Amino acid sequence: MKIIVSVKQVPARDSALRVNNDGKWLDESDLSYEMNEPDAYALEEALQLREKLGGEVVVVCAGPQRATQTIREALAKGADRAIHVEIAEGPALDALATARLLAKAAQSESPDLILTGLQSDDLGYGQTGVIVAELLGFSHATIVMEVEPQDGTVRVKRELEDGWFQHVVLPLPVVLTIQSGIKKLRYATLMGIKKAKTKEVKTIAASELEADASSSAAMDQVYLPQRSKQTQILTGNSKEVAHQLVEKLKFEARVL
Amino acid sequence: MSVLVILEQRDGKWNRLSFEALAAARAIAEAVGGSVNAALLGAQTESLANEAAKCKVEKVFVINDPLLAQYTPEGYTAALQQLIEAVHPKVVVFPHTYQVRDFAPKLSTRFGRPLISDVVSVKTSDGRAMFVRQLFQGKLSADVHSSGDPQFVSIQAGTFRATEPGDQAGSVEKFPAKLDASQIRSKPEQPFREAQRSVDLTAANVIVSVGRGIKEKDNLPVVEELAKALGAELAASRPICDNGWLPMERQVGSSGQTVAPKVYFAVGISGAIQHLVGMKGSKTIVAINKDESAPIFETADYGIVGDLFEVVPALVEEIKKSKA
Ligand SMILES: Cc1cc2nc3c(=O)[nH]c(=O)nc-3n(C[C@H](O)[C@H](O)[C@H](O)COP(=O)(O)OP(=O)(O)OC[C@H]3O[C@@H](n4cnc5c(N)ncnc54)[C@H](O)[C@@H]3O)c2cc1C
Ligand SMILES: Nc1ncnc2c1ncn2[C@@H]1O[C@H](COP(=O)(O)O)[C@@H](O)[C@H]1O
């Protein structure tokens, strides 16, 4: 089975986010980056499917030059090779533009299965996988918890709201967007890290792909959200705030 | 017509976010001028359509077809594509439900348009609507506009107050979509729930909920002590349950339980929307987080900006003292 996994590099969780001078994107100068969390689970699922069924796992990543670090990490964990669609630094693309690039890159590989994360931690569109499926004419399922390949089809367990689930059977080729937490993640071994250095990374400039990667949903301004609620922030050392809180809960909220 | 809002039902029951999307659609119609129409898909939805018609809409289009009895992305996309091509809305509005996440990007792609997902408010700029959405799980906001029509937007839960039915009713009109069973490639089985939960968080008066700020499983006793001192149930954000540090049935949020205790302590939880929808009905919310810009502070009544490993033990001591 030939599996493509789309992996995105995003600012590390808990990064201090600062808006840049033109107010349209972040000041990226002192950010550190990591693999988008759901993508790590998509990669894990892909690796386990390959271990069961054989085949190949190809990582596709669209991002600036710095994204090579995340691509190497995916290779170190066991992906066979990678395609890096290189895009310029700067304001983020909309989901349609990104998906057009990824779909073009994936198309020439004729995969049976494309796994994406269900959502990116930075932009949070929650769309890219579904759009890739539509552009390639593949079927798709979102928020996937389990993947059972069958003959020419795949049966997946989808998460619905309020604790409901549903199985869906889909014909291949198919795009699945993977929910976080569905398998235990592996770590890259030293051996894996060494091997990754010899694995193929094909770099393609976005402009070479002949995909329309202009965003028609543009961000005019990004900013810290205005607070509207009157939250009482308690101040002091730990003992003081603890004391204040107990008083408030007893006498103001009357819940203790 | 200007704004078309897509309502959602399953087995004859509303997804209540439909009415929040309706309210958003009205706000958008005010911004861009024009009226609000609604659409409802399913196998037999007339009575729901009559209800929706009372919610300040001009018209409700009903698309009924046996092939829409069970949701599939192919069926919904095909039906709505035909409706949109027939009525030419300027803006198409969806509630940001799991179902919408599953098909709306497919539909908007058919029109070569981006979907502006997870919108929390609407502004006007030069006679066009400008949409505010969140980035980084609520840590940042962005004003987004898209050029060209139709615009597709989905509305985040809990950001618009649901439209209530009034006395006047709009009309209900059947829209005959042409659907073909061969278009529908995904074969859904019946939805199901996992085995009965042995923990019923909804009955708890006080909940101490722990997030990724706890860092490691071995640190859990820190919050367990707090729960014990308060006589509270222990709950968690999703990553804690994903890691297997606490059982799934203790997860609060859109894919876990929805709780509304008297007091909810969010300890080391950032306040992503999927967590908030599960607990924002709590009477009193206390947030302990070391990041003063964490979105959880927007929902909390009382906030402590600090290291949970210092604050929580101090709190346990104070509670014990006050009970003694
Ligand atoms: C479809 C879907 C469904 C989902 N369903 C759910 C759901 O049901 N429930 C749910 O919770 N999530 C759900 N999520 C995930 C959700 O989007 C968030 O990723 C998750 O809630 C984040 O959990 P967290 O706040 O514990 O972690 P993080 O976002 O990583 O936040 C950790 C917080 O801890 C703080 N912190 C760190 N160290 C300390 C310290 N020493 N002292 C004090 N504070 C500290 C940090 O400042 C940070 O704010 C869902 C996501 C999707 C896409
Ligand atoms: N630039 C990118 N490179 C590779 N994969 C991406 C990129 N952007 C999005 N994706 C994939 O699409 C998923 C959903 O992203 P989004 O639609 O932005 O929420 C992510 O989890 C990734 O798997």
XYZ file of C-alpha atoms in Angstrom, chain B residues 7-15 18 40-45 48 68-69 71 76 99:
22
model
C -29.181 24.071 9.090
C -28.314 20.677 10.525
C -30.482 17.851 11.794
C -29.935 14.168 12.436
C -32.818 11.689 12.669
C -35.300 14.533 12.993
C -33.413 16.244 15.822
C -31.803 19.649 15.515
C -28.191 20.312 16.009
C -28.007 25.646 13.583
C -32.380 21.879 5.475
C -31.366 18.482 4.139
C -32.615 15.034 5.050
C -35.168 12.399 4.143
C -38.187 13.873 5.909
C -37.684 17.279 7.366
C -38.363 20.894 11.299
C -29.934 12.109 2.266
C -31.493 10.031 5.060
C -25.398 11.891 6.016
C -24.749 16.671 0.962
C -20.531 17.223 9.970
